[in-house]
C-alpha positions as a Markdown table, in Angstrom:
| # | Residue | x | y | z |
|---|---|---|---|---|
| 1 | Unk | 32.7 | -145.0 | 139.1 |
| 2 | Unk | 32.4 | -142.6 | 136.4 |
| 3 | Unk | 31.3 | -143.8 | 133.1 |
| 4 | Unk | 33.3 | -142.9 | 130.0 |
| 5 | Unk | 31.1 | -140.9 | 127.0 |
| 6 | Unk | 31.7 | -143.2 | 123.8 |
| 7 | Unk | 32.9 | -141.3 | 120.8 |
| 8 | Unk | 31.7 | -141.3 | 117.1 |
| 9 | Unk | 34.1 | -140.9 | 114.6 |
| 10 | Unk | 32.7 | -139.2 | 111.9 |
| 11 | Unk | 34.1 | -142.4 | 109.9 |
| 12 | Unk | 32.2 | -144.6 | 112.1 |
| 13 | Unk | 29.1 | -142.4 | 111.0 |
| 14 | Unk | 30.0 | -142.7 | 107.7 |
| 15 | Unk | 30.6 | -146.6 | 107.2 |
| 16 | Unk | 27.5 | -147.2 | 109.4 |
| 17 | Unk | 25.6 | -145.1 | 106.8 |
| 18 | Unk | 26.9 | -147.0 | 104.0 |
| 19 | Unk | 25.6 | -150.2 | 105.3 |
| 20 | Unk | 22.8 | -148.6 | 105.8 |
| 21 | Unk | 22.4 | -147.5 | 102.1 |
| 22 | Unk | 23.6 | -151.2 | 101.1 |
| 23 | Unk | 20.9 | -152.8 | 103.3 |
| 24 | Unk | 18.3 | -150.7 | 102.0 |
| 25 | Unk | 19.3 | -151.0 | 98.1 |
| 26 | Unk | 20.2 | -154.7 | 98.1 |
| 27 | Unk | 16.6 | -155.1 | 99.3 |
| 28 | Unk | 15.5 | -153.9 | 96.0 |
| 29 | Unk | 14.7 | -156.4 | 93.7 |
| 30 | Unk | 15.0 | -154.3 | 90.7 |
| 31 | Unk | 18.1 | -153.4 | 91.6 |
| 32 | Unk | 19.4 | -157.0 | 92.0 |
| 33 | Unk | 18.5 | -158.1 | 89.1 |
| 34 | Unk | 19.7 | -154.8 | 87.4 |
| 35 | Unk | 23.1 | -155.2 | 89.1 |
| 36 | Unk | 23.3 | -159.1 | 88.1 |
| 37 | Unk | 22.7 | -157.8 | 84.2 |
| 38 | Unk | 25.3 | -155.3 | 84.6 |
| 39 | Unk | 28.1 | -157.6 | 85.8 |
| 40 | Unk | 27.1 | -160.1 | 83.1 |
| 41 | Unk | 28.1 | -157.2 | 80.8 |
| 42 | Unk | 30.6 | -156.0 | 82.0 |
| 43 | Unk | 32.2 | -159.5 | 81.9 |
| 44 | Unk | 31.9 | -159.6 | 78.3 |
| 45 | Unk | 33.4 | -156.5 | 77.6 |
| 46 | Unk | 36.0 | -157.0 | 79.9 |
| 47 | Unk | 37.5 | -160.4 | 78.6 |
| 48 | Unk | 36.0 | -160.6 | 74.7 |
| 49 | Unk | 38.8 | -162.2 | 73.8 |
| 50 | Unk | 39.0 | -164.7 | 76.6 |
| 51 | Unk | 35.4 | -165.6 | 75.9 |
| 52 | Unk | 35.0 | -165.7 | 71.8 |
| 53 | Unk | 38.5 | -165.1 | 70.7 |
| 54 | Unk | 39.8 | -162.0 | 68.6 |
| 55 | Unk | 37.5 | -160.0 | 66.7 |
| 56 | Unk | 36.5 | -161.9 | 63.6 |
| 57 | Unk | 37.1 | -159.9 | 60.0 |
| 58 | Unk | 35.8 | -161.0 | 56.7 |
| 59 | Unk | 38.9 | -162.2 | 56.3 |
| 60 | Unk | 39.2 | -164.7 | 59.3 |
| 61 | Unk | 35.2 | -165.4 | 58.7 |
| 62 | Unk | 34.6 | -169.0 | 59.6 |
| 63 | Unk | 31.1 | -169.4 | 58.3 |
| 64 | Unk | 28.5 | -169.4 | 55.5 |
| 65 | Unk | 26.4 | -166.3 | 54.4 |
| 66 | Unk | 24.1 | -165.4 | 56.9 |
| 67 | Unk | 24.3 | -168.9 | 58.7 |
| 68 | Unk | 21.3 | -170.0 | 61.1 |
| 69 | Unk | 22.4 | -170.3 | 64.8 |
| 70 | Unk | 24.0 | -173.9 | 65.4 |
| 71 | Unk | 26.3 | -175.6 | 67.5 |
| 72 | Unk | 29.4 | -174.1 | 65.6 |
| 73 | Unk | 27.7 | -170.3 | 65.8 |
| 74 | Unk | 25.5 | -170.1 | 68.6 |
| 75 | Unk | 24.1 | -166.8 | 67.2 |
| 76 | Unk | 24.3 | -167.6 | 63.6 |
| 77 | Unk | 26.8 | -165.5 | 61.4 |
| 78 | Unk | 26.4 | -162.2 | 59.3 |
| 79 | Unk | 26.4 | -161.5 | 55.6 |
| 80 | Unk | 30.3 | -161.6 | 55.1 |
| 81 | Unk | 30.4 | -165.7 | 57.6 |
| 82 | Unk | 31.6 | -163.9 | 60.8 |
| 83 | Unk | 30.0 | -165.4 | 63.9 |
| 84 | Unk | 27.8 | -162.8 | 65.8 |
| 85 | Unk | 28.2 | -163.9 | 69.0 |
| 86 | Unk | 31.9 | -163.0 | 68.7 |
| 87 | Unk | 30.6 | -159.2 | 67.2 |
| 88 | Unk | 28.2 | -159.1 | 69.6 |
| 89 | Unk | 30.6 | -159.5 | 72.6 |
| 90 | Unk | 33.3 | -157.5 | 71.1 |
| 91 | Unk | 30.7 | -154.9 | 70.7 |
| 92 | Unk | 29.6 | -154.8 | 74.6 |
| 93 | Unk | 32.9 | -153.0 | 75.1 |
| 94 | Unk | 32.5 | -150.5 | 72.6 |
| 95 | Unk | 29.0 | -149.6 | 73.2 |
| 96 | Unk | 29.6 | -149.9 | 77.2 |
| 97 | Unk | 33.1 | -147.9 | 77.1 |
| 98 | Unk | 30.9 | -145.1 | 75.1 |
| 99 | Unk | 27.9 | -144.7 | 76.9 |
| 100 | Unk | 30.0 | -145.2 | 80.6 |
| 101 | Unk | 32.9 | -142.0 | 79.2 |
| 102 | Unk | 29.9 | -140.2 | 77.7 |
| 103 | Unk | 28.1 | -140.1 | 80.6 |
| 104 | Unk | 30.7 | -138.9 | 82.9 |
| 105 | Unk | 31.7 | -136.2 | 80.3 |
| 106 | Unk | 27.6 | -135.4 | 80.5 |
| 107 | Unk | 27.8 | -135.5 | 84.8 |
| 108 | Unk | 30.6 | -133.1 | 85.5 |
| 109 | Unk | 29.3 | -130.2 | 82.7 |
| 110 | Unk | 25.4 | -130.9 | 84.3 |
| 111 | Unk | 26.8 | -130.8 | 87.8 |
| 112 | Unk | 29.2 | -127.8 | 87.4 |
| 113 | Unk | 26.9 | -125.6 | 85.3 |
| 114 | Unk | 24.1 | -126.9 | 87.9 |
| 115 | Unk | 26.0 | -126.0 | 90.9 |
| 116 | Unk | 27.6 | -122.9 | 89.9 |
| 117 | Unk | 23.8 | -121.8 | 88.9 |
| 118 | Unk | 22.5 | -122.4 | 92.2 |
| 119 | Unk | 24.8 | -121.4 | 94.6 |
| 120 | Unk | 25.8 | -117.8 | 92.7 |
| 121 | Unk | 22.5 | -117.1 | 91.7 |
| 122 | Unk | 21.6 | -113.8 | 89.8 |
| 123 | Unk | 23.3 | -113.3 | 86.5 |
| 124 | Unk | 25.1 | -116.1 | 86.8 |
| 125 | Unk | 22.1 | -118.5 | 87.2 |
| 126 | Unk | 20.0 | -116.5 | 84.6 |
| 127 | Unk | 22.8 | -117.4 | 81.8 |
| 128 | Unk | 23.3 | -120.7 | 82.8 |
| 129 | Unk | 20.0 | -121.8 | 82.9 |
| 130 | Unk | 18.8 | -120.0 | 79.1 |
| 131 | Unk | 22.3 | -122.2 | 78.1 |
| 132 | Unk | 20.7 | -125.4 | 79.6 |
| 133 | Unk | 17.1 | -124.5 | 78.2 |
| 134 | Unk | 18.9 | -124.2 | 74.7 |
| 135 | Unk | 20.2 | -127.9 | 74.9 |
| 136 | Unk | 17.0 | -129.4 | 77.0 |
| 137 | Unk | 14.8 | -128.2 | 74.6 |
| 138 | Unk | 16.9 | -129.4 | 71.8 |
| 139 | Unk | 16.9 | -133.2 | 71.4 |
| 140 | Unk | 20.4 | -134.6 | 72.2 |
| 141 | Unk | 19.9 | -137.2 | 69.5 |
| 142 | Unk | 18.9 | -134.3 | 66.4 |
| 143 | Unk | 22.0 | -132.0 | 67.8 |
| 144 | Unk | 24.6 | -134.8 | 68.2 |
| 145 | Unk | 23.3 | -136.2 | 64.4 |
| 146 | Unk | 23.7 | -132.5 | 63.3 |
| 147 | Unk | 27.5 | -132.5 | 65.0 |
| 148 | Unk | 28.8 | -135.6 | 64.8 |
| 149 | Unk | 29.2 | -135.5 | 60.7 |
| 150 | Unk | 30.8 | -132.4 | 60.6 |
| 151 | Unk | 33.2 | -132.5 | 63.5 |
| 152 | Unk | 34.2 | -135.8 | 61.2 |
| 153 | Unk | 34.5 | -134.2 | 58.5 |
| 154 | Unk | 37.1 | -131.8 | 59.9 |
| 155 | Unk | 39.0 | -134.6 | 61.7 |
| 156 | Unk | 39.0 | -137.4 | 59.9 |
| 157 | Unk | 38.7 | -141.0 | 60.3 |
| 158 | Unk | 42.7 | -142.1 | 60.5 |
| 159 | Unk | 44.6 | -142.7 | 63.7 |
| 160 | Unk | 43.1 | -143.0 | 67.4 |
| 161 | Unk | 42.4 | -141.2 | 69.7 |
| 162 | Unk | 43.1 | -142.8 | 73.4 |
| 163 | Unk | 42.7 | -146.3 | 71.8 |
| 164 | Unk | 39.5 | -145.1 | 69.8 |
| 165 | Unk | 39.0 | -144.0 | 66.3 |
| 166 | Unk | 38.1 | -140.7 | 65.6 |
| 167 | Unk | 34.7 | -141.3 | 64.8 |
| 168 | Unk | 34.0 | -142.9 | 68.1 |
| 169 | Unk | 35.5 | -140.3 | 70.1 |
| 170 | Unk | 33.5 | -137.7 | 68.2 |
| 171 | Unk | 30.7 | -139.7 | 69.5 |
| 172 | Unk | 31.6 | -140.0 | 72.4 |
| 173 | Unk | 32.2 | -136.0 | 72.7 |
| 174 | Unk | 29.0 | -135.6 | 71.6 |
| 175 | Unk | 27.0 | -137.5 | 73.3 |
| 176 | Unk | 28.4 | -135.9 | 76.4 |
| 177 | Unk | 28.3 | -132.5 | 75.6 |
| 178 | Unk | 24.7 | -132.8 | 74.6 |
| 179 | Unk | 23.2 | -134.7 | 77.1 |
| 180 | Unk | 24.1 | -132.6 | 80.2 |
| 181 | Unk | 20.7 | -130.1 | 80.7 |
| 182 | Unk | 18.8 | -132.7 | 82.8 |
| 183 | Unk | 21.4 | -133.1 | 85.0 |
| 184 | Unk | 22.2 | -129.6 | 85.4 |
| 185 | Unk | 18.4 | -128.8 | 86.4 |
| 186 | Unk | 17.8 | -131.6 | 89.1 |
| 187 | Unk | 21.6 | -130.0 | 90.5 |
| 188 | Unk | 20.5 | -126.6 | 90.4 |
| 189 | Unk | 17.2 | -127.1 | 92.3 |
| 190 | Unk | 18.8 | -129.3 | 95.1 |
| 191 | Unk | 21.6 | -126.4 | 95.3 |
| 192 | Unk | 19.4 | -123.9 | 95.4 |
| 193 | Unk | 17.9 | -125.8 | 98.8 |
| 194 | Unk | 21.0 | -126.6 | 100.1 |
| 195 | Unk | 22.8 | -123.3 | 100.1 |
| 196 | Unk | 20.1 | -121.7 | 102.5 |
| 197 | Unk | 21.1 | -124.5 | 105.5 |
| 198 | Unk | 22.9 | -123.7 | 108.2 |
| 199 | Unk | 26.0 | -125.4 | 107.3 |
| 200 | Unk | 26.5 | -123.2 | 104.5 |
| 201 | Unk | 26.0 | -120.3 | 106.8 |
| 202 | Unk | 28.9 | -121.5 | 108.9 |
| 203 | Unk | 31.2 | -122.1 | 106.3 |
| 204 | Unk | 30.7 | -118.6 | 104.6 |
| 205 | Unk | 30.9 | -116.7 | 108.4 |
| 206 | Unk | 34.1 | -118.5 | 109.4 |
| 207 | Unk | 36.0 | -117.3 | 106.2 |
| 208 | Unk | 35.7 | -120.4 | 103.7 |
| 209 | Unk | 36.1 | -119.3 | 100.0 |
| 210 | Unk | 33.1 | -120.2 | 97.4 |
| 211 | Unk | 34.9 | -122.5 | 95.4 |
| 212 | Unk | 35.7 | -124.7 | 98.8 |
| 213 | Unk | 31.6 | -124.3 | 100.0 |
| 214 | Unk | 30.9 | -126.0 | 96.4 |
| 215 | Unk | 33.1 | -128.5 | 96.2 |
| 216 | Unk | 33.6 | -129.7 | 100.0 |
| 217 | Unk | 29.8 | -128.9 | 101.5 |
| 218 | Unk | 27.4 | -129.1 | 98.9 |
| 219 | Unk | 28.4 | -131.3 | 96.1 |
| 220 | Unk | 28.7 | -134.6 | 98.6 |
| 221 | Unk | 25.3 | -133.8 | 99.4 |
| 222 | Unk | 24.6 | -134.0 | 95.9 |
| 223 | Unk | 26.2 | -136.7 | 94.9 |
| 224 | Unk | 23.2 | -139.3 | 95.5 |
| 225 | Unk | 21.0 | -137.5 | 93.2 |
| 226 | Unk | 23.6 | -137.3 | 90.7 |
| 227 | Unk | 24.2 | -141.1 | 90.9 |
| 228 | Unk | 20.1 | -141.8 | 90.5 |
| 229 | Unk | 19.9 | -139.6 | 87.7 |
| 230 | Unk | 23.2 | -140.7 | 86.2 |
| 231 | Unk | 22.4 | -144.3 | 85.8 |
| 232 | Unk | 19.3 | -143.2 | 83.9 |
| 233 | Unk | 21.4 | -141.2 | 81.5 |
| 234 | Unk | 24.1 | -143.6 | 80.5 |
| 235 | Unk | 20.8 | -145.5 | 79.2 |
| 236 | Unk | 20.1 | -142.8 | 77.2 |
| 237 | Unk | 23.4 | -142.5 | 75.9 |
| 238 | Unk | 23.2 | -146.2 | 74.7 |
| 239 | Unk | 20.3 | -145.8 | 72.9 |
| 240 | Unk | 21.8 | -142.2 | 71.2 |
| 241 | Unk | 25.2 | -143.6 | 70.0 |
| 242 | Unk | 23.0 | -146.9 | 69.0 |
| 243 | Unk | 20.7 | -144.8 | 66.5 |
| 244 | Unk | 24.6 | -142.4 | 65.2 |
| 245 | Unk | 25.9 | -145.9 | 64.9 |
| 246 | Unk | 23.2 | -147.6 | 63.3 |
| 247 | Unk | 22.7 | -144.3 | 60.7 |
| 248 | Unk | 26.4 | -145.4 | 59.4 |
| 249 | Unk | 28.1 | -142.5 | 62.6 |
| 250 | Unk | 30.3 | -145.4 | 63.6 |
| 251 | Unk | 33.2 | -147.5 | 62.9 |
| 252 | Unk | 33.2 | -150.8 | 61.3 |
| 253 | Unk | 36.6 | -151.3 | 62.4 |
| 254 | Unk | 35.5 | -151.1 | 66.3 |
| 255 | Unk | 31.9 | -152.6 | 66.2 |
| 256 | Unk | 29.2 | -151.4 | 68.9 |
| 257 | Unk | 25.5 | -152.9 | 68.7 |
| 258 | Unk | 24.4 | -150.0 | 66.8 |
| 259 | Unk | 27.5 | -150.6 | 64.1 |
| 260 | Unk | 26.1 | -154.0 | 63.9 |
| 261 | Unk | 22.3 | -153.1 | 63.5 |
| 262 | Unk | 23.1 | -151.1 | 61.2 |
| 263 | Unk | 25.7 | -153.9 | 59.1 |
| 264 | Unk | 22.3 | -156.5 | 59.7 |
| 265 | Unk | 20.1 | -153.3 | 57.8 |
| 266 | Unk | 22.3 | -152.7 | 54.7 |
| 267 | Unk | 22.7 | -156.9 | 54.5 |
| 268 | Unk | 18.8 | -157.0 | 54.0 |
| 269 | Unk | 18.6 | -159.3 | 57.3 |
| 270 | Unk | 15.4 | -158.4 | 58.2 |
| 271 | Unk | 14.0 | -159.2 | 54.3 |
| 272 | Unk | 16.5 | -162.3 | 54.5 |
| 273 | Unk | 14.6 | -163.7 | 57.6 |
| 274 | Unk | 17.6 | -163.5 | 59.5 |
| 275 | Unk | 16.6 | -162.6 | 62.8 |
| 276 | Unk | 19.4 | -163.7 | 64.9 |
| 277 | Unk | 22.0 | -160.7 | 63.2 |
| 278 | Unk | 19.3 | -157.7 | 64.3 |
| 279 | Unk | 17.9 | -159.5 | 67.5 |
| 280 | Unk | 21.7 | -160.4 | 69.0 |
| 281 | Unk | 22.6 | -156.7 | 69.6 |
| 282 | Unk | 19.0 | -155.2 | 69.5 |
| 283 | Unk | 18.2 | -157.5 | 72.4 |
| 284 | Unk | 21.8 | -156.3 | 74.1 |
| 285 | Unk | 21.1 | -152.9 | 74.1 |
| 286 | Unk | 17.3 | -153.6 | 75.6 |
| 287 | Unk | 18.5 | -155.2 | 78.4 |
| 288 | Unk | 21.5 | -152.9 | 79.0 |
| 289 | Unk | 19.5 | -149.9 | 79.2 |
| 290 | Unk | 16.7 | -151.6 | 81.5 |
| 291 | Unk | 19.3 | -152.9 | 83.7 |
| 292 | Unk | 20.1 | -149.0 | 83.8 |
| 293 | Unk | 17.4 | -148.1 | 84.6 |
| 294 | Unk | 16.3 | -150.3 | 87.1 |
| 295 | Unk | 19.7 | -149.5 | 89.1 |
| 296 | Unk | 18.7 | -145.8 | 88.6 |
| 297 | Unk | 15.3 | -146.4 | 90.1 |
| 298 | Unk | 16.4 | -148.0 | 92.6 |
| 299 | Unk | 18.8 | -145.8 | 93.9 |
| 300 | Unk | 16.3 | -143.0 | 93.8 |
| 301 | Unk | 13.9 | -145.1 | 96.1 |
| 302 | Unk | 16.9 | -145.6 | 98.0 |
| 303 | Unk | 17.8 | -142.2 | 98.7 |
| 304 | Unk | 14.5 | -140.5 | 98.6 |
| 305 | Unk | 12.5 | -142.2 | 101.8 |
| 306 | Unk | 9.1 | -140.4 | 100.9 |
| 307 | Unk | 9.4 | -142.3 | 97.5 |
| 308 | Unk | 9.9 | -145.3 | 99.0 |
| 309 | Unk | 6.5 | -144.6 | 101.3 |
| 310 | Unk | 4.5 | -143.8 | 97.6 |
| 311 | Unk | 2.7 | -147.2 | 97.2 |
C-alpha cells in the first residue's frame, strides 16, 4: 500500500504557532501577574458606573471635607465631599482610553516612518531618520507640554470631540505624535534585516509592487517587536498625560489620575495629611504602568529565544 503524504495548511502552521507563543508566554510569571492587573483595570473602566455609580460632582457630593477612608467611603473623599473611590474608577477609563488611543496613534507613525526608512533606504531613510532623531532627542513630555497649551488655545475647551473634550484629545494627539521615534528606530533596524532575505527577493523578482512587500511580507514579521515595544510605550504615555494632567493640561469635567493628582495638590492634601486623595490614583498609575511593563517584557522574552537563554 502506498502511504498518503500529510499536508500542512499553512493555517495549521499558524494556530500551532500560536499555541506555541501562548504556552511559552503564559509560562511567564511576570506576565501573569501583569495580565491579571490589566483585566482588573480594564474592568473598572469598562463598567464605572456599574461598580460606583455615576460620576460624583460637588453637587451630588455625599461626604465631609476631605473625609478619612471608612465604611461609607472606602478611599476617603476629596476637598469638595466626593468619594475617591468613585473618581478614581471613573478615572481608569479616562487615563486607560488615553494612553491605549495615544499609543496606537504613536505605533502606526513609528512603524510607517520605520518601515518606509528601511526598506527604501537612501534619501528616503536619511530624512526620516534626522525627523525621528529631532523627536528622540527631544523629550516627548517637554514637546507635548510646549504643544498641548497652544493647540488649546486655538481650539478651545467647548464641545467634544469623539466623546472627549478638546483638551483631552489634544492630549491624546500629542502624546501620540510625540512619542513615536523609539518605535520607528527598533522598526527600521529589523527592516533593514529583513529586506535582504530571500523572501523579499522573491517577491520583488515575480513582479510584486513595494507597497504590497511592506505591508504583506515584512510588517507581519514585525509585528512581535512592535507589540513588545508597544506595551512599554502605552506606560510611558500614562505617566506623560499623568504629569499634562496633573500641571492643570486636563479636564475636570472627565477626571484621569493625573486630573485628580493634581485636584489633591491645589486642595493642600499632602499638607492636610490626607494621604488617601494622592495615594488612590498615584498608586493606580504605578501599578498600571508596571503591569505594562511586565506584559512588555515578557513578550520580548517570548519572542526573542536568545533573551530567554541570558540568565
Amino acid at each position: 500500500m502506498v502511504e498518503r503524504k500529510k499536508t500542512v495548511s499553512p493555517g495549521n502552521v499558524r494556530a500551532k504557532a500560536i499555541k506555541l507563543f501562548l504556552a511559552q508566554f503564559l509560562q511567564n510569571n511576570a506576565a501573569l501577574l501583569g495580565l491579571l492587573t490589566l483585566a482588573f483595570f480594564v474592568v473598572l473602566a469598562a463598567v464605572p458606573g456599574v461598580l460606583v455609580g455615576p460620576l460624583q460632582t460637588a453637587a451630588s457630593a455625599t461626604g465631609d471635607f476631605l473625609a478619612t477612608p471608612s465604611r461609607e467611603h472606602l478611599l476617603g473623599t476629596d476637598d469638595v465631599g466626593r468619594d475617591v473611590l468613585n473618581l478614581v474608577v471613573h478615572g481608569s477609563r479616562v487615563s486607560l482610553t488615553i494612553a491605549l488611543v495615544s499609543t496606537i496613534i504613536s505605533l502606526l507613525v513609528g512603524t510607517t516612518v520605520g518601515l518606509t526608512a528601511g526598506y527604501f533606504g537612501s534619501w528616503v531613510d536619511i530624512w526620516l531618520m534626522r525627523l525621528t532623531d529631532f523627536f528622540f532627542v527631544i523629550p516627548s513630555f517637554v514637546l507635548a507640554l510646549v504643544i498641548t497649551p497652544v493647540v488649546l488655545q486655538q481650539m478651545g475647551r467647548g464641545g467634544t470631540i469623539l466623546g472627549f473634550r478638546p483638551s483631552l484629545m489634544v492630549i491624546i494627539i500629542v502624546i501620540g505624535l510625540t512619542s513615536w521615534a523609539f518605535v520607528a528606530r527598533i522598526v527600521r533596524s529589523q527592516t533593514l534585516s529583513l529586506r535582504e532575505r530571500q523572501f523579499v527577493e522573491r517577491a520583488k523578482v515575480v513582479g510584486t509592487g513595494n507597497l504590497k512587500i511592506m505591508v504583506s511580507h515584512l510588517l507581519p514579521n514585525l509585528m512581535p517587536q512592535i507589540a513588545a515595544n508597544g506595551a512599554i510605550v502605552v506606560a510611558g504615555a500614562i505617566y506623560t498625560e499623568t504629569a499634562l494632567s496633573f500641571l492643570g493640561l486636563g479636564d475636570p469635567l472627565q477626571p484621569s489620575w493625573g486630573t485628580l493628582l493634581s485636584l489633591a495638590q491645589r486642595a493642600g492634601a499632602a499638607s492636610s495629611g490626607a494621604w488617601w486623595y494622592l495615594g488612590a490614583p498615584g498608586f493606580c498609575v504605578l501599578i498600571v504602568s508596571l503591569a505594562f511593563v511586565m506584559i512588555g517584557n515578557a513578550l520580548d522574552d517570548t519572542f526573542n529565544p536568545r533573551r530567554r537563554a541570558i540568565p
